[in-house]
Short mmCIF file of C-alpha atoms and ligand atoms in Angstrom, two decimals:
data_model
loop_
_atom_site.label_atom_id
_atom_site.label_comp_id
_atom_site.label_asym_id
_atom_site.label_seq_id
_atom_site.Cartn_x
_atom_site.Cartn_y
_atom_site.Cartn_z
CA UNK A 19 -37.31 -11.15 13.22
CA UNK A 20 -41.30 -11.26 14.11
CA UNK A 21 -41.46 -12.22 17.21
CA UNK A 22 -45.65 -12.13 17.49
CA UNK A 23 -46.96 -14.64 19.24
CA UNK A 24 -49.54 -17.28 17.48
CA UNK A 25 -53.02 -17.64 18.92
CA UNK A 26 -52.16 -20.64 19.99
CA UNK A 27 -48.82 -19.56 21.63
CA UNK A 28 -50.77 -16.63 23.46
CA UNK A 29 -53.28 -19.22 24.91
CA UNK A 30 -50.72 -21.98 26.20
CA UNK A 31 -49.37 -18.94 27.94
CA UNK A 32 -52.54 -17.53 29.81
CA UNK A 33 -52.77 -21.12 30.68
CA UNK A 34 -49.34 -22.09 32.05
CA UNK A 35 -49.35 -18.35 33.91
CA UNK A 36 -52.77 -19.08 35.18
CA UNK A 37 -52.10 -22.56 37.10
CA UNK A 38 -48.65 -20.96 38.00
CA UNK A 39 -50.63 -18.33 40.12
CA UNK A 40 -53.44 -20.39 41.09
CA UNK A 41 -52.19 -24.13 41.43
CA UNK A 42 -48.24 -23.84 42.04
CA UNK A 43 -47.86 -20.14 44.10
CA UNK A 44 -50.17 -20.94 47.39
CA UNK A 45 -48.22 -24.17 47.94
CA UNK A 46 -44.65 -24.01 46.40
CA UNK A 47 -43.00 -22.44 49.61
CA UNK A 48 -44.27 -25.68 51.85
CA UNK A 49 -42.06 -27.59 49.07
CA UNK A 50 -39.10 -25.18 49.58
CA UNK A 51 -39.11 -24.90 52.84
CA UNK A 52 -39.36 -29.08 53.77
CA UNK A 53 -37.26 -29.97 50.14
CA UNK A 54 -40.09 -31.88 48.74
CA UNK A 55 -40.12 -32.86 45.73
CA UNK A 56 -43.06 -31.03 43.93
CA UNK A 57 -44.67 -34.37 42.20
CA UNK A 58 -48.14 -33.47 42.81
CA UNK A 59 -47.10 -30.27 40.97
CA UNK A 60 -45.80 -32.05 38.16
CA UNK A 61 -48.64 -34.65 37.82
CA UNK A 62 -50.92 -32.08 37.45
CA UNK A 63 -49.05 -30.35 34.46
CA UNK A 64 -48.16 -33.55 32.59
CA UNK A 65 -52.19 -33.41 32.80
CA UNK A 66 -51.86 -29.83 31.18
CA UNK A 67 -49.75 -31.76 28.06
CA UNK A 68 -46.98 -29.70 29.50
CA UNK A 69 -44.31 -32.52 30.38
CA UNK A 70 -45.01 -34.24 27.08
CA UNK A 71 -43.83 -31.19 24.81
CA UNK A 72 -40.86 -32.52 22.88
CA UNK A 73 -42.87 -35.48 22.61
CA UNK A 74 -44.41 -36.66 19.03
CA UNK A 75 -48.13 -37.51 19.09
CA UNK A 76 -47.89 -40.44 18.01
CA UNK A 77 -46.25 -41.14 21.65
CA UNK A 78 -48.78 -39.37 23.03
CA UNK A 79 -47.26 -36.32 23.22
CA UNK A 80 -47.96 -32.56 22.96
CA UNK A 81 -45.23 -31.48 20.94
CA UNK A 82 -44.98 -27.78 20.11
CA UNK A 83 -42.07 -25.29 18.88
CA UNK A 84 -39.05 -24.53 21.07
CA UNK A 85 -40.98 -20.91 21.21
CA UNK A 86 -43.86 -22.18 23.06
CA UNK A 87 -41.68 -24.43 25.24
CA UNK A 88 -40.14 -21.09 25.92
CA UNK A 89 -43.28 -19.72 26.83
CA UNK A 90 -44.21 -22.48 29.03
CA UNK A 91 -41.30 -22.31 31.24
CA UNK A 92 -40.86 -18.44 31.33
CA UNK A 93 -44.65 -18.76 32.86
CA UNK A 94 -43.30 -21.61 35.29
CA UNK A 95 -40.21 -19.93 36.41
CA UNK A 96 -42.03 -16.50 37.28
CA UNK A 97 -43.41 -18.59 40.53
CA UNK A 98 -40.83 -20.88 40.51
CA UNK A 99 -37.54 -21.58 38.98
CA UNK A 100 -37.07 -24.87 40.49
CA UNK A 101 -40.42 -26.30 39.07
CA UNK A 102 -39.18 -24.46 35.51
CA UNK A 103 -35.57 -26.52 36.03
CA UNK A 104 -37.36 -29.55 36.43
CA UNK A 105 -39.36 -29.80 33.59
CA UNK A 106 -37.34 -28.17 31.30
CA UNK A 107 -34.56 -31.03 32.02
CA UNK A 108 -37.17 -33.58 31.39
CA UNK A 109 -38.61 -31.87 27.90
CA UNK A 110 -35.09 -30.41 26.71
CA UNK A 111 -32.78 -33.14 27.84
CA UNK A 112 -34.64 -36.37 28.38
CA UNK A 113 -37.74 -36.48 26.23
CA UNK A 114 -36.29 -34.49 23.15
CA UNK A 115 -32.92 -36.97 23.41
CA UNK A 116 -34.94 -39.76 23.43
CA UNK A 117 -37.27 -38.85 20.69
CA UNK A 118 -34.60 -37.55 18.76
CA UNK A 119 -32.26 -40.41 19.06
CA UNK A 120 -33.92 -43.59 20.18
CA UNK A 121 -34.98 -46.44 18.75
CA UNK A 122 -38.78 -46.84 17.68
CA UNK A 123 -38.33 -49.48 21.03
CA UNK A 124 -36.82 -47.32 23.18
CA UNK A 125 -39.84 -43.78 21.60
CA UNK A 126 -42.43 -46.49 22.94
CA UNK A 127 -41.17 -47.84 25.83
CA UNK A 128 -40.34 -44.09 27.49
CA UNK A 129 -42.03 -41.37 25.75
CA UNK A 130 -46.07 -42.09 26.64
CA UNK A 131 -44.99 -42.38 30.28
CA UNK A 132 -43.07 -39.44 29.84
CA UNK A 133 -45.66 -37.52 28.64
CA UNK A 134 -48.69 -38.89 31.40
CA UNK A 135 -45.98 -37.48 34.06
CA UNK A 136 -45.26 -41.62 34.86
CA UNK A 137 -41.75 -41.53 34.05
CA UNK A 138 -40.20 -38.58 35.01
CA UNK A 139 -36.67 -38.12 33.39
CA UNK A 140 -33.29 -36.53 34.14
CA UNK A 141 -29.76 -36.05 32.26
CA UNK A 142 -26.70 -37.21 34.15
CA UNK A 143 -23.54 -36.07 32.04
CA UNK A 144 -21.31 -34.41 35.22
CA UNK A 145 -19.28 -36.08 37.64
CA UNK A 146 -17.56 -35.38 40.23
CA UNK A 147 -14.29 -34.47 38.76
CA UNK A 148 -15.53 -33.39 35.36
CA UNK A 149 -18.32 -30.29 34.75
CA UNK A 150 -17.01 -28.36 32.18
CA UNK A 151 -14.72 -30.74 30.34
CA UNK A 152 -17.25 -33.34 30.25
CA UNK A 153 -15.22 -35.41 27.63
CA UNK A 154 -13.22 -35.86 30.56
CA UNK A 155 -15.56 -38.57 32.36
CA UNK A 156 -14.10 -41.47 34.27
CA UNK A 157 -17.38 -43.40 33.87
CA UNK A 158 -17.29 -46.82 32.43
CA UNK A 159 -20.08 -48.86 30.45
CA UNK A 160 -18.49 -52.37 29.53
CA UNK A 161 -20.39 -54.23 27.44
CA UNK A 162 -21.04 -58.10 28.73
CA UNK A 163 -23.53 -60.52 26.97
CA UNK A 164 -26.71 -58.82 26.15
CA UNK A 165 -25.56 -55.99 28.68
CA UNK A 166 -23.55 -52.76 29.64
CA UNK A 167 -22.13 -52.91 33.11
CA UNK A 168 -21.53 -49.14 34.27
CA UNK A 169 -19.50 -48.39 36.80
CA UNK A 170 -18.55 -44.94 38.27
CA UNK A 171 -20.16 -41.67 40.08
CA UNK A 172 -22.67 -38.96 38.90
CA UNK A 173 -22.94 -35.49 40.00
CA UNK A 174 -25.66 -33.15 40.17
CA UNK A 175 -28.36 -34.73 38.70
CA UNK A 176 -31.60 -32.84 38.79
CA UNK A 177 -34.44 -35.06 39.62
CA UNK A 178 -31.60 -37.84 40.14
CA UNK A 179 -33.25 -39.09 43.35
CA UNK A 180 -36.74 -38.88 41.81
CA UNK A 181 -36.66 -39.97 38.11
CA UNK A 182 -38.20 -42.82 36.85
CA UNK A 183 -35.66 -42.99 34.09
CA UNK A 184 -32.58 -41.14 33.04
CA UNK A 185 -30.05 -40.62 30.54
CA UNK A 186 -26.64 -41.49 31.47
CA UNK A 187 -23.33 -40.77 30.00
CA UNK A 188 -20.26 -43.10 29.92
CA UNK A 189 -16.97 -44.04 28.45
CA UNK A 190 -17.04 -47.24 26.19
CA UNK A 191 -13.90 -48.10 25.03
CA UNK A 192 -15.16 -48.32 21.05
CA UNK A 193 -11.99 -49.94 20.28
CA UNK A 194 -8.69 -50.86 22.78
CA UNK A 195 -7.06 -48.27 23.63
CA UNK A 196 -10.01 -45.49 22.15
CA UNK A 197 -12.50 -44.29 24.47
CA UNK A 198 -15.38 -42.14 23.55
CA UNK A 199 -18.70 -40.67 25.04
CA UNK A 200 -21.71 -43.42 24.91
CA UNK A 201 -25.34 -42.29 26.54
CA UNK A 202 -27.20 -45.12 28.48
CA UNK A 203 -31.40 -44.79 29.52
CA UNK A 204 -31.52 -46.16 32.84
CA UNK A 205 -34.05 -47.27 35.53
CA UNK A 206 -33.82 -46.42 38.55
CA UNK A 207 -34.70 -49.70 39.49
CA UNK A 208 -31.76 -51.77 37.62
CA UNK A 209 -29.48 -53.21 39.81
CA UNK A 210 -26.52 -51.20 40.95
CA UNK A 211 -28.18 -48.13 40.59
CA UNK A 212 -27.94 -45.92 44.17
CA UNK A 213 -28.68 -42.57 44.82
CA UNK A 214 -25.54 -41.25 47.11
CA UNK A 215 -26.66 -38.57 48.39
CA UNK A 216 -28.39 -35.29 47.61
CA UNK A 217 -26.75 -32.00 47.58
CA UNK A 218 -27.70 -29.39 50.45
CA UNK A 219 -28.61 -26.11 47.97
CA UNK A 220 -28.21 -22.29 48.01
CA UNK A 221 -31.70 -21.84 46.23
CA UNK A 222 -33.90 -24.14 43.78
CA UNK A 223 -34.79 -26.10 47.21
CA UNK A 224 -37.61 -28.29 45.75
CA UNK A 225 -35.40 -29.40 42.68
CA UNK A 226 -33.18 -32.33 44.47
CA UNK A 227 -30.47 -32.62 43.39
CA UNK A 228 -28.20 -35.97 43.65
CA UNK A 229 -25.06 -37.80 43.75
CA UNK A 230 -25.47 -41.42 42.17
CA UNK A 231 -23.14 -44.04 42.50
CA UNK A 232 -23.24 -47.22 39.71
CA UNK A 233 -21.90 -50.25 41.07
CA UNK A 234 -21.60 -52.76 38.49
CA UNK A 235 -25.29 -51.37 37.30
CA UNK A 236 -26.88 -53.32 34.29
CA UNK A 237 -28.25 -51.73 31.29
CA UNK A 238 -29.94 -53.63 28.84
CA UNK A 239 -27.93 -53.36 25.24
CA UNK A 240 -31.22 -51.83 23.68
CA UNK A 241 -31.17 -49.24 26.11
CA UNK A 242 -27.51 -47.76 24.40
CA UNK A 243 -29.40 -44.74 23.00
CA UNK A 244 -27.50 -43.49 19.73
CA UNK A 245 -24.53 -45.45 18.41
CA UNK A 246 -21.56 -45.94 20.84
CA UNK A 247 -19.32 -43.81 21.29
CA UNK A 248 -21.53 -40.86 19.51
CA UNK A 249 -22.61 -39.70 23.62
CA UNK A 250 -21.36 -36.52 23.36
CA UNK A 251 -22.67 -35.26 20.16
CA UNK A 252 -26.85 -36.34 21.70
CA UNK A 253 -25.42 -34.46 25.23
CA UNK A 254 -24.08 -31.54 23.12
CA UNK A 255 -27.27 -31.49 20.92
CA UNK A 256 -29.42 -31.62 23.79
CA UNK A 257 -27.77 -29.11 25.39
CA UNK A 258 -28.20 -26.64 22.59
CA UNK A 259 -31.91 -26.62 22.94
CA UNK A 260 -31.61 -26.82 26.72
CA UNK A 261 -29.72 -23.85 27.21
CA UNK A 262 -32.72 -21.84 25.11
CA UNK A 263 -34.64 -23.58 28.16
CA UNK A 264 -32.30 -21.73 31.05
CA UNK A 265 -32.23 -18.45 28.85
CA UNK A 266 -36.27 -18.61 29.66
CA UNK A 267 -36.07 -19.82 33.21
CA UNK A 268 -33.99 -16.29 33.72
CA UNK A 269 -36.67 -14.38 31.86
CA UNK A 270 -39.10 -15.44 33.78
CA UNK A 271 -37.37 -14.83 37.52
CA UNK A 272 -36.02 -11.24 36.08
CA UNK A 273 -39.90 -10.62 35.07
CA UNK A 274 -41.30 -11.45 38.86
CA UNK A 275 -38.05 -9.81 40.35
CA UNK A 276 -38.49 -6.69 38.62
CA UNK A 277 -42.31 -7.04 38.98
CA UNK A 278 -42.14 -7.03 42.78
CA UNK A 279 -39.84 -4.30 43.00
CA UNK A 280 -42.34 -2.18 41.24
CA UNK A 281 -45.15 -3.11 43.72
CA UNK A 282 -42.58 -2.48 46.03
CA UNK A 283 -41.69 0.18 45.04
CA UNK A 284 -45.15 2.06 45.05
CA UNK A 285 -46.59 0.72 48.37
CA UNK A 286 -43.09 1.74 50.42
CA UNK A 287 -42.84 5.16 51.88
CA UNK A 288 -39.46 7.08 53.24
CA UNK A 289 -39.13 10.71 53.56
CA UNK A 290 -42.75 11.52 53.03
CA UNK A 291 -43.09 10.13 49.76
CA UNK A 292 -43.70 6.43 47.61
CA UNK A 293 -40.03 5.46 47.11
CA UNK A 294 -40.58 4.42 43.31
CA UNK A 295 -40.64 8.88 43.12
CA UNK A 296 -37.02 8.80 43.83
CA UNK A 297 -35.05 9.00 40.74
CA UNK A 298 -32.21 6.69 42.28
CA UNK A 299 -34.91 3.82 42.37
CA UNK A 300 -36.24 4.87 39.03
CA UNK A 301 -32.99 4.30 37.51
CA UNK A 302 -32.85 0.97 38.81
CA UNK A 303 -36.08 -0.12 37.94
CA UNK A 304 -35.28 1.17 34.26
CA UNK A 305 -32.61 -0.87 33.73
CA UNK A 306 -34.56 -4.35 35.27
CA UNK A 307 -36.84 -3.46 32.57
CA UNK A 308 -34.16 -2.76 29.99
CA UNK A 309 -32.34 -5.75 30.42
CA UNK A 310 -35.68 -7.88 31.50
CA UNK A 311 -36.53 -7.13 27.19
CA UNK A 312 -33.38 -7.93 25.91
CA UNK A 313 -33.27 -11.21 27.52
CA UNK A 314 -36.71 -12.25 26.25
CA UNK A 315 -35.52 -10.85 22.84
CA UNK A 316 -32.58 -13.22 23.09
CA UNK A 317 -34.01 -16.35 24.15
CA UNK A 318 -37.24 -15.73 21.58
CA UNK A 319 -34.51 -15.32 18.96
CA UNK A 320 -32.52 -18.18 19.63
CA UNK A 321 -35.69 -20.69 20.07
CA UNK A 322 -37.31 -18.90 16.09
CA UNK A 323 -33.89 -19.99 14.84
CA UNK A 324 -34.32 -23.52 16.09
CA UNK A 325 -38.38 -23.47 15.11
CA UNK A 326 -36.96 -22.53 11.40
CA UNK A 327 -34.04 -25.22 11.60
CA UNK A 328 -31.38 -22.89 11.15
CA UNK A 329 -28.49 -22.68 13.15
CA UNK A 330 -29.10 -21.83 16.64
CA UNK A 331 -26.13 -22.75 18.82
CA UNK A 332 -23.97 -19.63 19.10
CA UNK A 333 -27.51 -17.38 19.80
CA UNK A 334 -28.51 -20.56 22.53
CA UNK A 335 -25.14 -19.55 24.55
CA UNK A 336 -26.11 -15.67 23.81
CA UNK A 337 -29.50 -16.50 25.28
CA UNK A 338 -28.28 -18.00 28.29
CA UNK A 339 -25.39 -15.96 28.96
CA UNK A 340 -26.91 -12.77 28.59
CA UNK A 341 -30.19 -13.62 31.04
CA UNK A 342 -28.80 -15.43 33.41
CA UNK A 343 -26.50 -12.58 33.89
CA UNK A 344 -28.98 -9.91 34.08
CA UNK A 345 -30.99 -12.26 36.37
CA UNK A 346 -28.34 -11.57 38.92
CA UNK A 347 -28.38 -8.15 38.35
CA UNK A 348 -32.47 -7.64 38.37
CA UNK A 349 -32.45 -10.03 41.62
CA UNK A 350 -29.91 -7.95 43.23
CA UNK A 351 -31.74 -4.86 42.59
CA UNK A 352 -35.02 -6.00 43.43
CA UNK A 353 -33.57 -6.94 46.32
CA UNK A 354 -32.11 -3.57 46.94
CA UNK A 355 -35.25 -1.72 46.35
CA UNK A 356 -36.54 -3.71 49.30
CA UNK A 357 -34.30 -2.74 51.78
CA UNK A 358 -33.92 -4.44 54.73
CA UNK A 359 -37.05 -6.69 54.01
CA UNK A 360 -35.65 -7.63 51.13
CA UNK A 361 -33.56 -9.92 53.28
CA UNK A 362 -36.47 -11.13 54.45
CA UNK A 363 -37.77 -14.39 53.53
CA UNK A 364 -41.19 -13.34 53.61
CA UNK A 365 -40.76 -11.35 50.44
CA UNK A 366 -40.62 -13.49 47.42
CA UNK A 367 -36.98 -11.27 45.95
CA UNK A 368 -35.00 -13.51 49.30
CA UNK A 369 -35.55 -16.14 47.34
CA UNK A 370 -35.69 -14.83 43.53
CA UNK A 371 -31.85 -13.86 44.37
CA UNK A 372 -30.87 -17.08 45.67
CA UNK A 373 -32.53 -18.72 42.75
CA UNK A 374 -30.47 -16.74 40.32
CA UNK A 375 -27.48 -17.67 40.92
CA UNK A 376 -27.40 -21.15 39.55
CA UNK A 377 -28.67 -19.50 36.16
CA UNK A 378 -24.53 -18.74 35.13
CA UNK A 379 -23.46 -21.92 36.59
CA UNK A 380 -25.63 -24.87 35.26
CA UNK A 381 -25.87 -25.91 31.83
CA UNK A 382 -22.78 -24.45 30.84
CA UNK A 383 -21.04 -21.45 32.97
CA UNK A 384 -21.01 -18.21 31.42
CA UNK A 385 -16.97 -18.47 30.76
CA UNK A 386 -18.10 -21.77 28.32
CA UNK A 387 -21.03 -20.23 27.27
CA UNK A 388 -18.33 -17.44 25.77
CA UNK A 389 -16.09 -19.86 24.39
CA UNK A 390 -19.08 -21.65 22.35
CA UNK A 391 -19.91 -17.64 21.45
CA UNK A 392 -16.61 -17.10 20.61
CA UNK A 393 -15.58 -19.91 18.37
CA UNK A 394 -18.73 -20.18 16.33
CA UNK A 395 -17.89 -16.51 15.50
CA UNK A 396 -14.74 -17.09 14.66
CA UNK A 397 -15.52 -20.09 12.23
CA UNK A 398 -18.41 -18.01 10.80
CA UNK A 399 -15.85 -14.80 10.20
CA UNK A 400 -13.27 -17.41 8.26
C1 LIG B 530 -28.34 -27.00 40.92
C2 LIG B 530 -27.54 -27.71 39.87
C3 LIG B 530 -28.18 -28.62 39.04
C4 LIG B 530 -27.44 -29.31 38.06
N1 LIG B 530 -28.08 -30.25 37.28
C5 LIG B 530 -27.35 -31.01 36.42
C6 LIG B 530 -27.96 -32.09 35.71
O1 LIG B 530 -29.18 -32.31 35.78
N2 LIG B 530 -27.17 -32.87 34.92
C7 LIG B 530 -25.83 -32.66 34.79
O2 LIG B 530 -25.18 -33.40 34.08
N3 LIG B 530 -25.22 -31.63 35.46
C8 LIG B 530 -25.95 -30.82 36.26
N4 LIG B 530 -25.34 -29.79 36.97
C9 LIG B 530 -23.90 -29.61 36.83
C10 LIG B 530 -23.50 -28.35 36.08
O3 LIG B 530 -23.86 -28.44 34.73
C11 LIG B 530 -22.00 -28.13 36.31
O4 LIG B 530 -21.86 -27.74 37.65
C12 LIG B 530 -21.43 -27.09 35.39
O5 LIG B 530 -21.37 -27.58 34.06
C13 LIG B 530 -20.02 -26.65 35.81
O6 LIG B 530 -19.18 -27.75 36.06
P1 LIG B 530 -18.33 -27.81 37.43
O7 LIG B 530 -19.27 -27.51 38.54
O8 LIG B 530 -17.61 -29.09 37.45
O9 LIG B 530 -17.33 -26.60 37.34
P2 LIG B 530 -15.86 -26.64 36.68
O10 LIG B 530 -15.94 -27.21 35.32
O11 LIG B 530 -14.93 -27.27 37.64
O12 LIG B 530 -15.55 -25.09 36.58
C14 LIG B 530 -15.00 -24.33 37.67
C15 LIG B 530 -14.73 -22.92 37.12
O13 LIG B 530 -13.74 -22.99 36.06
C16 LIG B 530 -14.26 -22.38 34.91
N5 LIG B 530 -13.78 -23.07 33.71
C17 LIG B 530 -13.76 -24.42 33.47
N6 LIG B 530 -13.26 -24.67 32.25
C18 LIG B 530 -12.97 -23.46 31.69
C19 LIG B 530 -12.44 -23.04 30.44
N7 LIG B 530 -12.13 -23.93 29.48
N8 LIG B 530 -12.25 -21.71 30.23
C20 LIG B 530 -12.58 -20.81 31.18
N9 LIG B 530 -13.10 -21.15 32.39
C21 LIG B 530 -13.29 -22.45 32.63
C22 LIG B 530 -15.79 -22.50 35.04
O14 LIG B 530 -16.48 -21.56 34.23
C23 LIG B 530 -15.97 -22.24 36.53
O15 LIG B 530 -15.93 -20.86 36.78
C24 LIG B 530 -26.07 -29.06 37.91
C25 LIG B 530 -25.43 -28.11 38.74
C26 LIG B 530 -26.16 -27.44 39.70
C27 LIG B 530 -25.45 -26.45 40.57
#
């Protein structure tokens, strides 16, 4: 597979790298540090076209491949993987959904705002009780009049507290007695719709992350997106292409991790000598490397597949297994080359680690990631 990047792909990436250095690097600890929200960070690259890449022209978006998408947020998450998370929920899950499934009302209403950075979206399919087995969620949209009433709680929404818009999943009973998956665009401003609480995080500090509670919250019908009761196959779709979008968000911490080791590694003396001469932290900074390459090689594949509209799911879980693995591994190592300071939060690797370890949680854990591995195999072998 030819994996050489287009003129055009080489320039969007020189361009997202260079306001990642310039614009988001001098100020993104300030955000960590207090938990703010990076808006004026995200204003600035829906001014870039970046936030309106799954977005069609004609709604005034940018809309590229899934390989320069890739691109765009393995350039992001080298400076920071919670401004990478962000958009890459608001391209992969909200936008694409949306522009994949919505009405021509519901393209126009959301997608230009989308795209200026106006109406910033999020993806709400956990709850409380139910990550994994998200068939499993308690829920309810009831439909009354020219309305759905929802009723239940959300977990661990990124951007939950801070989205314009998002898409919601519930149960609607399609029939008595037969409940199924339905996905709902709300407003943060339709009644009934609270933001709980937001969760106190090991790393991705600027990303918020919140609880919502819906309290008898009214939908408009028009804003059931899909046919009820077909929720889970736009969450599962969405998913697909999102978890190309984590695979990246790993490449791209692995590639600073393993980048400041190096540095690190050449500036730091013990024993008389630069440590990167010792063959102990050669080894380690061989296999970073090693891994950093097969991870890009993954997530490149996965997102060609998807550019060429073949089947992509099983390699999308490959992707994201495989790198957000070894971004625990490269993080831990980088860390490990830098000693003591590496503890340090003055030394960007403190943080790279903590980051990491969301990568085999979100979006799938790596135990489902295997099982959607696993059985696509299988029905491919039968
Ligand atoms: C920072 C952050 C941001 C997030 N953002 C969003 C968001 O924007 N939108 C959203 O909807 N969700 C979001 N999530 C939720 C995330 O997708 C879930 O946490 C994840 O899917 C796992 O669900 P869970 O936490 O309920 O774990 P559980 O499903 O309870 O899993 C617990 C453990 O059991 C294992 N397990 C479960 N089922 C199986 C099985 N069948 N076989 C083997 N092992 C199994 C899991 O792998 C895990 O190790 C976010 C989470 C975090 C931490």
């Amino acid at each position: 597979m030819n994996f050489e990047l287009t003129e055009e792909q080489r320039l969007l990436r020189e361009m997202v790298r260079d306001f990642a250095e310039h614009e988001i690097a001098p100020i993104i600890k300030d955000f960590d540090s207090h938990h703010l929200y990076p808006r004026p960070i995200l204003t600035k690259l829906a001014g870039l076209g970046i936030l309106g890449m799954s977005i069609p022209p004609e709604f005034g978006g940018t809309q590229t491949d899934s390989l320069s998408l890739v691109l765009a947020l393995e350039e992001l998450s080298r400076v920071s993987p919670a401004v990478a998370v962000i958009v890459s929920v608001h391209c992969s899950l909200f936008c694409y959904s949306i522009a994949e499934f919505g009405t021509p009302q519901q393209k126009a209403k959301y997608l230009p705002g989308a795209a200026r950075g106006e109406i910033l979206g999020a993806f709400s399919l956990t709850e409380p009780g139910a990550g994994s087995d998200a068939t499993n969620l308690k829920t309810k949209a009831e439909k009354q009049g020219d309305f759905y009433v929802l009723n239940g709680r959300k977990a661990w929404v990124t951007s939950g507290s801070e989205a314009e818009a998002m898409i919601i999943f519930c149960h609607t009973d399609i029939e008595p007695g037969k409940k199924k998956l339905s996905a709902f665009i709300v407003e943060k401003t339709y009644p009934g719709f609270k933001v709980a609480r937001l969760e106190e995080k090991m790393g991705l500090e600027c990303s918020l992350t919140a609880e919502l509670v819906l309290e008898n919250c009214r939908v408009p019908a028009e804003n059931l997106l899909g046919q009820e009761g077909r929720g889970a196959a736009i969450a599962f779709h969405g998913l697909d292409s999102s978890r190309i979008g984590v695979g990246a968000q790993a490449v791209g911490l692995s590639q600073r991790a393993l980048d400041e080791a190096v540095r690190y590694s050449k500036q730091r003396e013990a024993f008389g000598q630069k440590i990167a001469d010792f063959e102990a932290i050669q080894v380690m900074i061989a296999d970073m490397a090693t891994q950093v390459e097969a991870a890009r090689l993954l997530t490149y594949k996965a997102s060609v597949l998807r550019d060429r509209g073949l089947p992509f799911t099983k390699e999308a879980s490959m992707s994201k297994l495989f790198a957000s693995e070894a971004a625990n591994k490269i993080a831990y190592l980088a860390l490990q080359i830098h000693g003591g300071y590496g503890y340090s939060k003055e030394f960007a690797v403190e943080r790279l680690y903590r980051d990491a370890r969301v990568l085999p949680l979100y979006e799938g854990t790596s135990e489902i990631q295997r099982l959607v591995i696993a059985r696509n195999l299988l029905r491919e072998l039968e």
